[in-house]
Amino acid sequence: MKKILSVLLLCVTIFTFAFNSPALADAASGKKIFTANCASCHAGGKNLVQAQKNLKKEALDKYGMNSQEAIIAQVTKGKGAMPAFKARLKPAQIEDVAAYVLDQANNKGWK
């Protein structure tokens, strides 16, 4: 019985950290990283290259970018005019940027 409980606890722990790690992201750190790496094209949540694909809630919803995972994939791999940042930023930094973008779009509104 002890062994089954230990295995179950281990599985829960692995599942929690494997699938919820983006929740551990830090939006405050993400703001600094965003300012240094993303604001040249996305200042104030705008998109200077393709105006309709901005970072506001409505656009994120419309283009399927309204999740931590989608933003992480976009920033990591790039797409279209957006360059990939996997060589410039660590995975944790990209998670922080995604947390910041979602926080601004969903809770604070871009200014």
PDB file of C-alpha atoms in Angstrom:
ATOM      1  CA  MET A   1       0.000   0.000   0.000  1.00  0.00           C
ATOM      2  CA  LYS A   2       2.868   2.350   0.848  1.00  0.00           C
ATOM      3  CA  LYS A   3       4.484   1.677  -2.510  1.00  0.00           C
ATOM      4  CA  ILE A   4       1.247   2.422  -4.413  1.00  0.00           C
ATOM      5  CA  LEU A   5       0.824   5.680  -2.522  1.00  0.00           C
ATOM      6  CA  SER A   6       4.420   6.674  -3.269  1.00  0.00           C
ATOM      7  CA  VAL A   7       3.994   5.965  -6.975  1.00  0.00           C
ATOM      8  CA  LEU A   8       0.718   7.872  -7.041  1.00  0.00           C
ATOM      9  CA  LEU A   9       2.295  10.871  -5.310  1.00  0.00           C
ATOM     10  CA  LEU A  10       5.209  10.797  -7.733  1.00  0.00           C
ATOM     11  CA  CYS A  11       2.826  10.728 -10.719  1.00  0.00           C
ATOM     12  CA  VAL A  12       0.832  13.664  -9.359  1.00  0.00           C
ATOM     13  CA  THR A  13       4.030  15.641  -8.792  1.00  0.00           C
ATOM     14  CA  ILE A  14       5.343  14.945 -12.282  1.00  0.00           C
ATOM     15  CA  PHE A  15       1.990  15.766 -13.862  1.00  0.00           C
ATOM     16  CA  THR A  16       1.739  19.024 -11.902  1.00  0.00           C
ATOM     17  CA  PHE A  17       5.157  20.294 -12.919  1.00  0.00           C
ATOM     18  CA  ALA A  18       5.108  18.970 -16.482  1.00  0.00           C
ATOM     19  CA  PHE A  19       1.758  20.469 -17.441  1.00  0.00           C
ATOM     20  CA  ASN A  20       1.543  23.529 -15.228  1.00  0.00           C
ATOM     21  CA  SER A  21       5.014  25.026 -15.532  1.00  0.00           C
ATOM     22  CA  PRO A  22       3.776  28.044 -17.566  1.00  0.00           C
ATOM     23  CA  ALA A  23       1.652  28.980 -14.560  1.00  0.00           C
ATOM     24  CA  LEU A  24       4.895  29.503 -12.671  1.00  0.00           C
ATOM     25  CA  ALA A  25       5.881  32.213 -15.135  1.00  0.00           C
ATOM     26  CA  ASP A  26       6.576  35.698 -13.819  1.00  0.00           C
ATOM     27  CA  ALA A  27       4.726  38.541 -15.576  1.00  0.00           C
ATOM     28  CA  ALA A  28       6.907  41.194 -13.888  1.00  0.00           C
ATOM     29  CA  SER A  29      10.042  39.591 -15.294  1.00  0.00           C
ATOM     30  CA  GLY A  30       8.207  39.157 -18.593  1.00  0.00           C
ATOM     31  CA  LYS A  31       7.603  42.905 -18.778  1.00  0.00           C
ATOM     32  CA  LYS A  32      11.347  43.595 -18.643  1.00  0.00           C
ATOM     33  CA  ILE A  33      12.110  40.961 -21.269  1.00  0.00           C
ATOM     34  CA  PHE A  34       9.233  42.199 -23.463  1.00  0.00           C
ATOM     35  CA  THR A  35      10.479  45.791 -23.229  1.00  0.00           C
ATOM     36  CA  ALA A  36      13.993  44.760 -24.261  1.00  0.00           C
ATOM     37  CA  ASN A  37      13.065  42.314 -27.042  1.00  0.00           C
ATOM     38  CA  CYS A  38       9.499  42.811 -28.261  1.00  0.00           C
ATOM     39  CA  ALA A  39       8.483  46.430 -27.747  1.00  0.00           C
ATOM     40  CA  SER A  40      10.155  47.640 -30.937  1.00  0.00           C
ATOM     41  CA  CYS A  41       7.336  45.963 -32.894  1.00  0.00           C
ATOM     42  CA  HIS A  42       4.722  45.478 -30.150  1.00  0.00           C
ATOM     43  CA  ALA A  43       4.847  48.648 -28.018  1.00  0.00           C
ATOM     44  CA  GLY A  44       1.594  49.118 -26.171  1.00  0.00           C
ATOM     45  CA  GLY A  45       0.314  45.781 -27.477  1.00  0.00           C
ATOM     46  CA  LYS A  46       0.328  47.006 -31.070  1.00  0.00           C
ATOM     47  CA  ASN A  47       1.830  45.302 -34.091  1.00  0.00           C
ATOM     48  CA  LEU A  48       3.781  47.675 -36.292  1.00  0.00           C
ATOM     49  CA  VAL A  49       4.152  45.103 -39.085  1.00  0.00           C
ATOM     50  CA  GLN A  50       0.570  43.733 -39.256  1.00  0.00           C
ATOM     51  CA  ALA A  51      -1.736  46.073 -37.336  1.00  0.00           C
ATOM     52  CA  GLN A  52      -4.647  43.627 -37.147  1.00  0.00           C
ATOM     53  CA  LYS A  53      -2.482  40.991 -35.430  1.00  0.00           C
ATOM     54  CA  ASN A  54      -1.850  42.988 -32.289  1.00  0.00           C
ATOM     55  CA  LEU A  55      -1.620  41.717 -28.707  1.00  0.00           C
ATOM     56  CA  LYS A  56      -5.015  42.899 -27.520  1.00  0.00           C
ATOM     57  CA  LYS A  57      -7.456  40.338 -26.172  1.00  0.00           C
ATOM     58  CA  GLU A  58      -9.762  40.439 -29.201  1.00  0.00           C
ATOM     59  CA  ALA A  59      -6.921  39.792 -31.654  1.00  0.00           C
ATOM     60  CA  LEU A  60      -5.378  37.068 -29.487  1.00  0.00           C
ATOM     61  CA  ASP A  61      -8.774  35.346 -29.359  1.00  0.00           C
ATOM     62  CA  LYS A  62      -9.388  35.784 -33.100  1.00  0.00           C
ATOM     63  CA  TYR A  63      -6.021  34.359 -34.145  1.00  0.00           C
ATOM     64  CA  GLY A  64      -5.864  31.536 -31.579  1.00  0.00           C
ATOM     65  CA  MET A  65      -3.057  33.132 -29.601  1.00  0.00           C
ATOM     66  CA  ASN A  66      -4.984  33.404 -26.330  1.00  0.00           C
ATOM     67  CA  SER A  67      -3.087  30.773 -24.370  1.00  0.00           C
ATOM     68  CA  GLN A  68       0.285  30.513 -22.704  1.00  0.00           C
ATOM     69  CA  GLU A  69       1.197  27.589 -24.956  1.00  0.00           C
ATOM     70  CA  ALA A  70       0.304  29.383 -28.212  1.00  0.00           C
ATOM     71  CA  ILE A  71       2.308  32.486 -27.296  1.00  0.00           C
ATOM     72  CA  ILE A  72       5.271  30.401 -26.173  1.00  0.00           C
ATOM     73  CA  ALA A  73       5.248  28.531 -29.498  1.00  0.00           C
ATOM     74  CA  GLN A  74       5.015  31.781 -31.504  1.00  0.00           C
ATOM     75  CA  VAL A  75       7.839  33.485 -29.623  1.00  0.00           C
ATOM     76  CA  THR A  76      10.020  30.373 -29.660  1.00  0.00           C
ATOM     77  CA  LYS A  77       9.596  29.395 -33.313  1.00  0.00           C
ATOM     78  CA  GLY A  78       8.519  32.665 -34.919  1.00  0.00           C
ATOM     79  CA  LYS A  79       6.033  32.819 -37.777  1.00  0.00           C
ATOM     80  CA  GLY A  80       5.637  35.014 -40.810  1.00  0.00           C
ATOM     81  CA  ALA A  81       7.304  38.372 -40.165  1.00  0.00           C
ATOM     82  CA  MET A  82       7.970  37.521 -36.523  1.00  0.00           C
ATOM     83  CA  PRO A  83      11.438  36.102 -35.902  1.00  0.00           C
ATOM     84  CA  ALA A  84      12.127  33.116 -33.668  1.00  0.00           C
ATOM     85  CA  PHE A  85      13.544  33.982 -30.258  1.00  0.00           C
ATOM     86  CA  LYS A  86      14.653  30.495 -29.184  1.00  0.00           C
ATOM     87  CA  ALA A  87      18.307  31.411 -29.741  1.00  0.00           C
ATOM     88  CA  ARG A  88      18.025  34.745 -27.878  1.00  0.00           C
ATOM     89  CA  LEU A  89      15.808  33.872 -24.924  1.00  0.00           C
ATOM     90  CA  LYS A  90      15.765  30.977 -22.498  1.00  0.00           C
ATOM     91  CA  PRO A  91      12.546  28.930 -22.243  1.00  0.00           C
ATOM     92  CA  ALA A  92      11.794  30.443 -18.818  1.00  0.00           C
ATOM     93  CA  GLN A  93      12.152  33.957 -20.263  1.00  0.00           C
ATOM     94  CA  ILE A  94       9.746  33.110 -23.080  1.00  0.00           C
ATOM     95  CA  GLU A  95       7.264  31.767 -20.511  1.00  0.00           C
ATOM     96  CA  ASP A  96       7.579  35.037 -18.595  1.00  0.00           C
ATOM     97  CA  VAL A  97       6.915  37.058 -21.761  1.00  0.00           C
ATOM     98  CA  ALA A  98       3.830  34.945 -22.482  1.00  0.00           C
ATOM     99  CA  ALA A  99       2.579  35.517 -18.930  1.00  0.00           C
ATOM    100  CA  TYR A 100       3.078  39.262 -19.324  1.00  0.00           C
ATOM    101  CA  VAL A 101       1.303  39.403 -22.699  1.00  0.00           C
ATOM    102  CA  LEU A 102      -1.693  37.466 -21.371  1.00  0.00           C
ATOM    103  CA  ASP A 103      -1.815  39.541 -18.200  1.00  0.00           C
ATOM    104  CA  GLN A 104      -1.838  42.765 -20.202  1.00  0.00           C
ATOM    105  CA  ALA A 105      -4.426  41.502 -22.662  1.00  0.00           C
ATOM    106  CA  ASN A 106      -6.779  39.879 -20.150  1.00  0.00           C
ATOM    107  CA  ASN A 107      -6.424  41.939 -17.000  1.00  0.00           C
ATOM    108  CA  LYS A 108      -4.782  45.279 -17.512  1.00  0.00           C
ATOM    109  CA  GLY A 109      -5.326  46.332 -21.087  1.00  0.00           C
ATOM    110  CA  TRP A 110      -2.414  47.610 -23.100  1.00  0.00           C
ATOM    111  CA  LYS A 111      -1.401  51.227 -22.611  1.00  0.00           C
TER     112      LYS A 111
END
